mmCIF file of C-alpha atoms in Angstrom:
data_model
loop_
_atom_site.group_PDB
_atom_site.id
_atom_site.type_symbol
_atom_site.label_atom_id
_atom_site.label_comp_id
_atom_site.label_asym_id
_atom_site.label_seq_id
_atom_site.Cartn_x
_atom_site.Cartn_y
_atom_site.Cartn_z
ATOM 1 C CA MET A 139 21.210 59.205 -9.184
ATOM 2 C CA LEU A 140 19.409 59.506 -5.851
ATOM 3 C CA GLN A 141 17.216 56.495 -6.632
ATOM 4 C CA GLU A 142 20.273 54.485 -7.687
ATOM 5 C CA PHE A 143 22.039 55.492 -4.458
ATOM 6 C CA LEU A 144 19.054 54.405 -2.368
ATOM 7 C CA THR A 145 18.759 51.019 -4.106
ATOM 8 C CA ASP A 146 22.447 50.255 -4.683
ATOM 9 C CA VAL A 147 23.833 51.562 -1.398
ATOM 10 C CA VAL A 148 21.242 52.114 1.321
ATOM 11 C CA GLY A 149 19.295 48.964 0.435
ATOM 12 C CA GLN A 150 22.446 46.845 0.371
ATOM 13 C CA ILE A 151 23.645 48.300 3.680
ATOM 14 C CA VAL A 152 20.374 47.242 5.306
ATOM 15 C CA VAL A 153 20.432 43.768 3.709
ATOM 16 C CA ILE A 154 24.071 43.033 4.580
ATOM 17 C CA THR A 155 23.701 44.260 8.159
ATOM 18 C CA PHE A 156 20.505 42.256 8.627
ATOM 19 C CA PHE A 157 21.956 39.076 7.092
ATOM 20 C CA VAL A 158 25.097 39.142 9.222
ATOM 21 C CA LEU A 159 23.343 39.992 12.490
ATOM 22 C CA SER A 160 20.655 37.373 11.827
ATOM 23 C CA MET A 161 23.296 34.713 11.169
ATOM 24 C CA ILE A 162 25.030 35.584 14.445
ATOM 25 C CA MET A 163 21.713 35.410 16.337
ATOM 26 C CA VAL A 164 20.898 32.003 14.849
ATOM 27 C CA LEU A 165 24.417 30.752 15.606
ATOM 28 C CA GLU A 166 24.047 31.973 19.198
ATOM 29 C CA TYR A 167 20.793 30.050 19.485
ATOM 30 C CA LEU A 168 22.257 26.869 17.977
ATOM 31 C CA ASN A 169 25.275 27.103 20.260
ATOM 32 C CA VAL A 170 23.112 27.151 23.379
ATOM 33 C CA PHE A 171 20.703 24.581 21.932
ATOM 34 C CA SER A 172 23.587 22.129 21.411
ATOM 35 C CA LYS A 173 25.197 23.105 24.748
ATOM 36 C CA GLY A 174 28.230 24.230 22.761
ATOM 37 C CA HIS A 175 28.921 20.744 21.377
ATOM 38 C CA VAL A 176 28.585 21.717 17.690
ATOM 39 C CA HIS A 177 30.987 24.623 17.997
ATOM 40 C CA SER A 178 33.453 22.599 20.070
ATOM 41 C CA PHE A 179 33.348 19.844 17.455
ATOM 42 C CA MET A 180 33.992 22.360 14.669
ATOM 43 C CA GLN A 181 36.858 23.976 16.554
ATOM 44 C CA ARG A 182 38.581 20.613 17.036
ATOM 45 C CA ASN A 183 38.215 19.438 13.412
ATOM 46 C CA LYS A 184 40.303 21.730 11.213
ATOM 47 C CA SER A 185 39.884 19.542 8.124
ATOM 48 C CA LEU A 186 36.105 19.525 8.445
ATOM 49 C CA GLN A 187 36.167 23.306 8.886
ATOM 50 C CA ILE A 188 37.922 23.736 5.554
ATOM 51 C CA LEU A 189 35.584 21.407 3.649
ATOM 52 C CA ILE A 190 32.435 22.980 5.103
ATOM 53 C CA SER A 191 33.737 26.523 4.571
ATOM 54 C CA ALA A 192 34.702 25.801 0.960
ATOM 55 C CA PHE A 193 31.246 24.311 0.355
ATOM 56 C CA LEU A 194 29.613 27.410 1.865
ATOM 57 C CA GLY A 195 31.739 29.530 -0.457
ATOM 58 C CA VAL A 196 30.622 27.663 -3.579
ATOM 59 C CA ILE A 197 26.960 28.389 -2.767
ATOM 60 C CA PRO A 198 25.876 31.185 -5.175
ATOM 61 C CA GLY A 199 25.385 34.561 -3.537
ATOM 62 C CA CYS A 200 26.917 35.885 -0.346
ATOM 63 C CA ILE A 201 24.952 34.037 2.351
ATOM 64 C CA GLY A 202 27.550 31.246 2.606
ATOM 65 C CA THR A 203 30.339 33.785 3.013
ATOM 66 C CA TYR A 204 28.388 35.746 5.632
ATOM 67 C CA THR A 205 28.003 32.498 7.573
ATOM 68 C CA ALA A 206 31.704 31.637 7.361
ATOM 69 C CA VAL A 207 32.787 35.148 8.352
ATOM 70 C CA SER A 208 30.403 35.062 11.326
ATOM 71 C CA LEU A 209 31.867 31.714 12.406
ATOM 72 C CA TYR A 210 35.405 33.033 12.008
ATOM 73 C CA THR A 211 34.831 36.241 13.951
ATOM 74 C CA HIS A 212 33.503 34.066 16.790
ATOM 75 C CA ASN A 213 36.523 31.742 16.610
ATOM 76 C CA VAL A 214 34.469 28.703 15.619
ATOM 77 C CA ILE A 215 36.526 28.189 12.444
ATOM 78 C CA GLY A 216 40.162 29.032 11.803
ATOM 79 C CA PHE A 217 42.014 31.225 9.333
ATOM 80 C CA GLY A 218 42.572 28.377 6.861
ATOM 81 C CA ALA A 219 38.828 27.724 6.705
ATOM 82 C CA LEU A 220 38.186 31.433 6.154
ATOM 83 C CA ILE A 221 40.695 31.489 3.285
ATOM 84 C CA ALA A 222 39.003 28.428 1.756
ATOM 85 C CA ASN A 223 35.601 30.085 1.889
ATOM 86 C CA LEU A 224 36.699 33.391 0.383
ATOM 87 C CA ILE A 225 38.587 31.675 -2.448
ATOM 88 C CA ALA A 226 35.683 29.365 -3.306
ATOM 89 C CA THR A 227 33.069 32.118 -3.436
ATOM 90 C CA THR A 228 32.166 34.023 -6.583
ATOM 91 C CA GLY A 229 29.378 35.946 -4.865
ATOM 92 C CA ASP A 230 26.445 37.078 -6.956
ATOM 93 C CA GLU A 231 28.440 36.531 -10.153
ATOM 94 C CA ALA A 232 27.810 32.808 -9.739
ATOM 95 C CA PHE A 233 24.234 33.369 -10.935
ATOM 96 C CA TRP A 234 25.417 35.232 -14.026
ATOM 97 C CA MET A 235 27.949 32.528 -14.888
ATOM 98 C CA MET A 236 25.253 29.869 -14.542
ATOM 99 C CA SER A 237 23.060 31.908 -16.886
ATOM 100 C CA LYS A 238 25.675 32.800 -19.516
ATOM 101 C CA MET A 239 27.867 29.656 -19.504
ATOM 102 C CA PRO A 240 26.389 26.897 -17.306
ATOM 103 C CA ASP A 241 28.791 24.114 -18.382
ATOM 104 C CA LYS A 242 31.943 26.161 -17.889
ATOM 105 C CA ALA A 243 30.526 27.686 -14.701
ATOM 106 C CA LEU A 244 30.259 24.226 -13.141
ATOM 107 C CA LEU A 245 33.895 23.493 -14.013
ATOM 108 C CA ILE A 246 34.963 26.847 -12.559
ATOM 109 C CA PHE A 247 33.061 26.157 -9.323
ATOM 110 C CA VAL A 248 34.648 22.708 -8.997
ATOM 111 C CA GLY A 249 38.088 24.142 -9.731
ATOM 112 C CA LEU A 250 37.669 26.935 -7.187
ATOM 113 C CA PHE A 251 36.438 24.443 -4.582
ATOM 114 C CA ALA A 252 39.503 22.226 -5.098
ATOM 115 C CA LEU A 253 41.847 25.224 -5.036
ATOM 116 C CA ALA A 254 40.128 26.565 -1.914
ATOM 117 C CA VAL A 255 40.517 23.277 -0.029
ATOM 118 C CA VAL A 256 44.216 23.011 -0.921
ATOM 119 C CA ALA A 257 44.815 26.668 -0.013
ATOM 120 C CA GLY A 258 42.984 26.174 3.283
ATOM 121 C CA TYR A 259 45.129 23.186 4.251
ATOM 122 C CA VAL A 260 48.361 24.947 3.241
ATOM 123 C CA THR A 261 47.333 28.065 5.160
ATOM 124 C CA ASN A 262 46.697 26.004 8.288
ATOM 125 C CA ILE A 263 50.181 24.497 8.016
ATOM 126 C CA PHE A 264 51.867 27.903 7.961
ATOM 127 C CA VAL A 265 49.561 29.785 10.344
ATOM 128 C CA SER A 266 48.527 26.981 12.698
ATOM 129 C CA LYS A 267 49.605 29.022 15.719
ATOM 130 C CA ARG A 268 48.230 32.326 14.463
ATOM 131 C CA SER A 269 45.654 33.889 16.776
ATOM 132 C CA ASN A 270 42.399 35.291 15.476
ATOM 133 C CA SER A 271 42.525 39.097 15.399
ATOM 134 C CA CYS A 272 38.829 39.194 16.266
ATOM 135 C CA GLY A 273 39.430 37.707 19.707
ATOM 136 C CA GLN A 274 41.284 35.007 21.585
ATOM 137 C CA GLU A 275 38.297 32.970 22.674
ATOM 138 C CA SER A 276 34.930 32.137 21.237
ATOM 139 C CA HIS A 277 32.431 34.976 21.607
ATOM 140 C CA PHE A 278 29.664 32.427 22.042
ATOM 141 C CA VAL A 279 28.962 32.172 25.748
ATOM 142 C CA LEU A 280 27.229 29.349 27.597
ATOM 143 C CA HIS A 281 25.573 29.942 30.945
ATOM 144 C CA THR A 282 26.049 26.574 32.578
ATOM 145 C CA THR A 283 24.394 27.638 35.802
ATOM 146 C CA HIS A 284 20.958 27.664 34.162
ATOM 147 C CA ASP A 285 18.878 24.652 33.322
ATOM 148 C CA HIS A 286 19.423 24.121 29.596
ATOM 149 C CA HIS A 287 15.799 23.717 28.542
ATOM 150 C CA HIS A 288 14.626 26.572 30.736
ATOM 151 C CA SER A 289 17.449 28.879 29.653
ATOM 152 C CA LEU A 290 16.750 28.383 25.959
ATOM 153 C CA HIS A 291 12.988 28.025 25.638
ATOM 154 C CA GLY A 292 10.692 30.675 26.965
ATOM 155 C CA ASN A 293 6.916 30.827 26.751
ATOM 156 C CA ILE A 294 5.982 32.604 23.529
ATOM 157 C CA ILE A 295 2.639 33.851 24.828
ATOM 158 C CA GLU A 296 4.212 35.151 28.034
ATOM 159 C CA ASN A 297 7.075 36.722 26.113
ATOM 160 C CA LEU A 298 4.620 38.645 23.937
ATOM 161 C CA ARG A 299 2.211 39.456 26.761
ATOM 162 C CA HIS A 300 4.982 40.963 28.886
ATOM 163 C CA ILE A 301 7.153 42.104 26.007
ATOM 164 C CA SER A 302 10.263 44.093 26.861
ATOM 165 C CA ALA A 303 11.417 47.182 24.994
ATOM 166 C CA HIS A 304 14.401 45.363 23.480
ATOM 167 C CA ARG A 305 12.310 42.429 22.249
ATOM 168 C CA LEU A 306 9.771 44.847 20.760
ATOM 169 C CA ILE A 307 12.481 46.793 18.927
ATOM 170 C CA LEU A 308 13.909 43.586 17.448
ATOM 171 C CA LEU A 309 10.505 42.233 16.401
ATOM 172 C CA VAL A 310 9.453 45.508 14.773
ATOM 173 C CA SER A 311 12.804 45.736 12.944
ATOM 174 C CA ILE A 312 12.450 42.224 11.515
ATOM 175 C CA ILE A 313 8.830 42.791 10.482
ATOM 176 C CA VAL A 314 9.771 46.070 8.750
ATOM 177 C CA PHE A 315 12.599 44.253 6.935
ATOM 178 C CA ILE A 316 10.174 41.544 5.773
ATOM 179 C CA VAL A 317 7.664 44.126 4.507
ATOM 180 C CA LEU A 318 10.342 46.120 2.646
ATOM 181 C CA THR A 319 11.698 42.924 1.072
ATOM 182 C CA LEU A 320 8.247 41.765 -0.049
ATOM 183 C CA CYS A 321 7.591 45.211 -1.532
ATOM 184 C CA GLY A 322 10.829 45.009 -3.514
ATOM 185 C CA PHE A 323 12.600 47.884 -1.771
ATOM 186 C CA LEU A 324 15.404 45.679 -0.457
ATOM 187 C CA GLY A 325 17.600 43.254 -2.366
ATOM 188 C CA GLU A 326 20.421 43.212 -4.883
ATOM 189 C CA HIS A 327 20.214 45.747 -7.695
ATOM 190 C CA HIS A 328 22.828 45.815 -10.446
ATOM 191 C CA HIS A 329 22.632 47.663 -13.736
ATOM 192 C CA HIS A 330 23.840 46.204 -17.042
ATOM 193 C CA ASP A 331 22.606 48.198 -20.012
ATOM 194 C CA GLY A 332 21.684 46.143 -23.027
ATOM 195 C CA GLU A 333 22.285 42.788 -21.402
ATOM 196 C CA THR A 334 18.864 41.164 -21.503
ATOM 197 C CA GLU A 335 20.199 37.754 -20.456
ATOM 198 C CA ILE A 336 21.932 39.298 -17.463
ATOM 199 C CA GLU A 337 18.771 41.192 -16.545
ATOM 200 C CA ALA A 338 16.736 37.969 -16.751
ATOM 201 C CA SER A 339 19.320 36.246 -14.571
ATOM 202 C CA GLU A 340 19.128 39.129 -12.094
ATOM 203 C CA GLU A 341 15.361 38.720 -11.801
ATOM 204 C CA LYS A 342 15.811 35.055 -10.892
ATOM 205 C CA PHE A 343 18.615 35.983 -8.519
ATOM 206 C CA ASN A 344 16.541 38.682 -6.790
ATOM 207 C CA PHE A 345 13.750 36.138 -6.338
ATOM 208 C CA ILE A 346 16.190 33.665 -4.748
ATOM 209 C CA VAL A 347 17.580 36.393 -2.467
ATOM 210 C CA SER A 348 14.037 37.287 -1.410
ATOM 211 C CA ILE A 349 13.289 33.638 -0.564
ATOM 212 C CA ILE A 350 16.508 33.346 1.459
ATOM 213 C CA SER A 351 15.689 36.622 3.210
ATOM 214 C CA MET A 352 12.214 35.387 4.103
ATOM 215 C CA VAL A 353 13.518 32.083 5.480
ATOM 216 C CA LEU A 354 16.253 33.778 7.509
ATOM 217 C CA SER A 355 13.776 36.399 8.737
ATOM 218 C CA ALA A 356 11.332 33.685 9.835
ATOM 219 C CA VAL A 357 14.053 31.795 11.722
ATOM 220 C CA THR A 358 15.300 34.981 13.380
ATOM 221 C CA LEU A 359 11.747 35.978 14.263
ATOM 222 C CA PHE A 360 11.236 32.567 15.884
ATOM 223 C CA VAL A 361 14.413 32.977 17.933
ATOM 224 C CA ILE A 362 13.429 36.465 19.116
ATOM 225 C CA VAL A 363 9.920 35.370 20.101
ATOM 226 C CA ARG A 364 10.966 32.031 21.616
ATOM 227 C CA VAL A 365 13.964 32.789 23.822
ATOM 228 C CA PRO A 366 13.535 33.949 27.431
ATOM 229 C CA GLU A 367 14.469 37.413 28.621
ATOM 230 C CA HIS A 368 17.929 36.579 29.994
ATOM 231 C CA PHE A 369 18.974 34.995 26.666
ATOM 232 C CA LEU A 370 17.588 37.960 24.742
ATOM 233 C CA GLU A 371 19.468 40.428 26.925
ATOM 234 C CA ASP A 372 22.788 38.576 27.350
ATOM 235 C CA HIS A 373 23.223 36.859 24.001
ATOM 236 C CA ILE A 374 21.282 38.985 21.532
ATOM 237 C CA TRP A 375 21.021 42.547 22.797
ATOM 238 C CA HIS A 376 24.338 42.940 24.629
ATOM 239 C CA HIS A 377 26.406 40.659 22.390
ATOM 240 C CA VAL A 378 24.958 40.738 18.857
ATOM 241 C CA ILE A 379 23.560 44.271 18.911
ATOM 242 C CA GLY A 380 25.973 45.818 21.400
ATOM 243 C CA GLN A 381 29.208 44.350 20.027
ATOM 244 C CA HIS A 382 28.479 43.902 16.323
ATOM 245 C CA PHE A 383 25.626 46.105 15.067
ATOM 246 C CA TRP A 384 27.240 49.535 14.954
ATOM 247 C CA LYS A 385 30.595 48.175 13.814
ATOM 248 C CA ILE A 386 29.073 46.258 10.889
ATOM 249 C CA LEU A 387 26.668 49.067 9.971
ATOM 250 C CA THR A 388 29.375 51.752 10.035
ATOM 251 C CA TRP A 389 32.035 49.949 8.010
ATOM 252 C CA THR A 390 29.542 48.457 5.564
ATOM 253 C CA SER A 391 28.218 51.965 4.922
ATOM 254 C CA ILE A 392 31.708 53.404 4.419
ATOM 255 C CA ALA A 393 32.738 50.603 2.047
ATOM 256 C CA LEU A 394 29.594 50.713 -0.104
ATOM 257 C CA VAL A 395 29.506 54.527 -0.307
ATOM 258 C CA LEU A 396 33.146 54.568 -1.465
ATOM 259 C CA VAL A 397 32.415 51.877 -4.062
ATOM 260 C CA PHE A 398 29.389 53.836 -5.289
ATOM 261 C CA VAL A 399 31.495 56.995 -5.705
ATOM 262 C CA VAL A 400 34.211 55.091 -7.603
ATOM 263 C CA LYS A 401 31.610 53.547 -9.924
ATOM 264 C CA GLU A 402 30.089 56.985 -10.596
ATOM 265 C CA VAL A 403 33.463 58.568 -11.333
ATOM 266 C CA CYS A 404 34.941 55.683 -13.358
ATOM 267 C CA ASP A 405 33.339 53.706 -16.177
ATOM 268 C CA ILE A 406 34.689 50.342 -15.045
ATOM 269 C CA LYS A 407 33.372 48.388 -18.034
ATOM 270 C CA THR A 408 34.980 50.748 -20.565
ATOM 271 C CA TRP A 409 38.212 50.838 -18.560
ATOM 272 C CA VAL A 410 38.456 47.049 -18.471
ATOM 273 C CA GLU A 411 37.651 46.745 -22.188
ATOM 274 C CA GLN A 412 40.350 49.290 -23.072
ATOM 275 C CA PHE A 413 42.801 47.689 -20.660
ATOM 276 C CA SER A 414 42.298 44.273 -22.236
ATOM 277 C CA GLU A 415 42.260 45.587 -25.828
ATOM 278 C CA GLY A 416 44.427 43.518 -28.104
ATOM 279 C CA SER A 417 44.203 40.569 -25.715
ATOM 280 C CA VAL A 418 47.450 41.549 -23.964
ATOM 281 C CA TYR A 419 47.400 38.875 -21.290
ATOM 282 C CA VAL A 420 49.311 40.750 -18.603
ATOM 283 C CA PHE A 421 46.974 43.751 -18.912
ATOM 284 C CA CYS A 422 43.952 41.461 -18.589
ATOM 285 C CA MET A 423 45.460 39.917 -15.463
ATOM 286 C CA VAL A 424 46.183 43.286 -13.860
ATOM 287 C CA ALA A 425 42.644 44.485 -14.600
ATOM 288 C CA ALA A 426 41.148 41.249 -13.251
ATOM 289 C CA ILE A 427 43.060 41.471 -9.979
ATOM 290 C CA LEU A 428 42.507 45.208 -9.443
ATOM 291 C CA ILE A 429 38.764 45.019 -10.093
ATOM 292 C CA GLY A 430 38.636 41.890 -7.931
ATOM 293 C CA LEU A 431 39.718 43.988 -4.951
ATOM 294 C CA ILE A 432 36.449 45.959 -5.079
ATOM 295 C CA PRO A 433 34.234 44.684 -2.211
ATOM 296 C CA GLU A 434 31.055 44.779 -4.263
ATOM 297 C CA SER A 435 28.993 42.521 -6.484
ATOM 298 C CA GLY A 436 28.479 43.836 -9.993
ATOM 299 C CA PRO A 437 31.766 45.110 -11.486
ATOM 300 C CA HIS A 438 33.072 41.545 -11.780
ATOM 301 C CA ALA A 439 30.247 40.637 -14.178
ATOM 302 C CA VAL A 440 32.166 42.630 -16.808
ATOM 303 C CA PHE A 441 34.767 39.855 -16.940
ATOM 304 C CA ILE A 442 32.093 37.212 -17.475
ATOM 305 C CA MET A 443 30.633 39.140 -20.410
ATOM 306 C CA LEU A 444 34.068 39.806 -21.931
ATOM 307 C CA TYR A 445 35.040 36.145 -21.537
ATOM 308 C CA CYS A 446 31.817 34.990 -23.205
ATOM 309 C CA ASN A 447 32.537 37.415 -26.070
ATOM 310 C CA GLY A 448 36.034 35.996 -26.509
ATOM 311 C CA VAL A 449 37.799 39.158 -25.312
ATOM 312 C CA MET A 450 38.955 38.021 -21.871
ATOM 313 C CA PRO A 451 41.166 34.903 -21.465
ATOM 314 C CA LEU A 452 40.113 32.170 -19.030
ATOM 315 C CA GLY A 453 43.141 32.767 -16.793
ATOM 316 C CA ALA A 454 42.097 36.382 -16.212
ATOM 317 C CA LEU A 455 38.514 35.352 -15.431
ATOM 318 C CA LEU A 456 39.763 32.787 -12.896
ATOM 319 C CA ALA A 457 42.090 35.373 -11.346
ATOM 320 C CA ASN A 458 39.146 37.720 -10.887
ATOM 321 C CA CYS A 459 37.025 34.925 -9.380
ATOM 322 C CA ILE A 460 39.788 34.130 -6.878
ATOM 323 C CA VAL A 461 40.389 37.721 -5.747
ATOM 324 C CA GLN A 462 36.798 38.942 -5.612
ATOM 325 C CA ASP A 463 34.357 37.960 -2.872
ATOM 326 C CA GLY A 464 31.431 40.299 -3.549
ATOM 327 C CA HIS A 465 29.928 41.771 -0.409
ATOM 328 C CA GLY A 466 30.911 38.697 1.581
ATOM 329 C CA ALA A 467 34.128 40.065 3.084
ATOM 330 C CA ILE A 468 32.711 43.446 4.140
ATOM 331 C CA PRO A 469 31.652 42.092 7.577
ATOM 332 C CA LEU A 470 35.219 40.764 7.985
ATOM 333 C CA PHE A 471 36.548 44.249 7.205
ATOM 334 C CA ALA A 472 34.226 45.635 9.873
ATOM 335 C CA GLU A 473 35.503 43.176 12.492
ATOM 336 C CA SER A 474 39.216 43.005 11.578
ATOM 337 C CA LYS A 475 40.928 45.203 8.987
ATOM 338 C CA LYS A 476 44.171 43.272 9.501
ATOM 339 C CA ASP A 477 42.631 39.903 8.640
ATOM 340 C CA PHE A 478 40.751 41.432 5.696
ATOM 341 C CA PHE A 479 43.940 42.738 4.070
ATOM 342 C CA ILE A 480 45.891 39.559 4.836
ATOM 343 C CA VAL A 481 43.175 37.521 3.098
ATOM 344 C CA LYS A 482 43.173 39.878 0.105
ATOM 345 C CA GLY A 483 46.970 39.689 -0.104
ATOM 346 C CA ILE A 484 46.944 35.886 -0.117
ATOM 347 C CA LYS A 485 44.225 35.837 -2.762
ATOM 348 C CA VAL A 486 46.106 38.302 -4.982
ATOM 349 C CA VAL A 487 49.252 36.151 -4.864
ATOM 350 C CA LEU A 488 47.246 33.004 -5.581
ATOM 351 C CA ALA A 489 45.338 34.679 -8.431
ATOM 352 C CA ALA A 490 48.585 35.866 -10.002
ATOM 353 C CA ALA A 491 50.038 32.346 -9.735
ATOM 354 C CA VAL A 492 46.971 30.755 -11.347
ATOM 355 C CA GLY A 493 46.953 33.397 -14.086
ATOM 356 C CA ALA A 494 50.645 32.821 -14.788
ATOM 357 C CA ALA A 495 50.068 29.058 -14.946
ATOM 358 C CA PHE A 496 47.339 29.504 -17.584
ATOM 359 C CA TRP A 497 49.579 31.888 -19.508
ATOM 360 C CA MET A 498 52.290 29.219 -19.775
ATOM 361 C CA LEU A 499 49.873 26.485 -20.887
#
C-alpha cells in the first residue's frame, strides 16, 4: 500500500505541480518575449479562445488542460473558453479509448469538440460580464521601462558564473525532476488487474508522458538559465513560486490524498458494475456522472471497459466523458474553488442533457 501511495499520490503531486508551474513560467516568458501582444490578441478574440481551448482539451492527457487552466487563472482566456476546454478533455482515458476502440474514440473526440465549442459560445453569451474569480487583471506583468531585448535575454555564462540562490534552487529542482522521470519514479501509474490491453496502452502512455515531461523540462530549464536576474526574481520567483507554488501543491495534495482514500475504501469498479447491472439506463447515468466528479485519472476507465463489453450504454459513457476532466481541473480548484464548482455544475447539467437525449433516441 505504501508503494502504491508513493507512486499514485506523491508522484502525481510532483508531476502535476511541476507541469502547472512550468507552463506558467513558459507563458510568462512568451508574454515578455512578445511584449504582451500574444496575450492581448487572445484576450480580444473570444471566438479564437474557445476554438484553441477546445483543441487543447481534445489533446490526450492533461497537458492541454493544464495549459488552458493556467491561461484562465491569468485572465488570458475567458470562462467560456475554460468550459470548452474542460468539456472537450477526456484526460488520460483518451489513450485507453484509442487503444480499445480507436474508430469510436475518434467520433467521441469530434463530438466532444463540437459540443465544447457550442457550450463555450453559449457560456460567453450568458456570462460575458462575469469577472474571473482568480483576479480582475492579467497576472502577467510587463516592465515597459526596460529595454525589451535586455530585459528578456541574459548572458547564460554570466548567469551560471554568478548564479543566485533562487536560480540554483530552480535549476536543481528541474534536474532532479528530469532524473526521477528518466528513472521511472515519476509519471502516471494506474492499476487495472487482468487488462493486458489496458496495461499495454498504459506503457505507451507513460512513454508519451515522459517525452512531454522531458520537452517541457528542457524548455523550462532554458528559460531559467537564459533570463536575467530581474526577470527571474520578479516574474518567476515572486510570481510563479510565491503566488502559485504552495497553493497548487497544497490543494493538489489534499485532492489526491482524498481520492486515494476513497479508492482504498470503495471498490469503484465493482460498485459501477453492480449499479449498472441489468442495463438500467438511469442507474448507469447516475454512476457515470458521480464517478465523473472524481478529480483523478483512472476510475473513468471502468466505463470504457464496460462499454466495450456491452454493459454500459453509449449515453452513459459520453456523460462520464463530459463530467470528468482527470487531473486537469485540480489546479483550477487550487486557484478558485468557486469557479471549479461552477464548471462542474455546468458539466453535470450538460452530461445529464446529453444522456437524456441518447435515452430518447
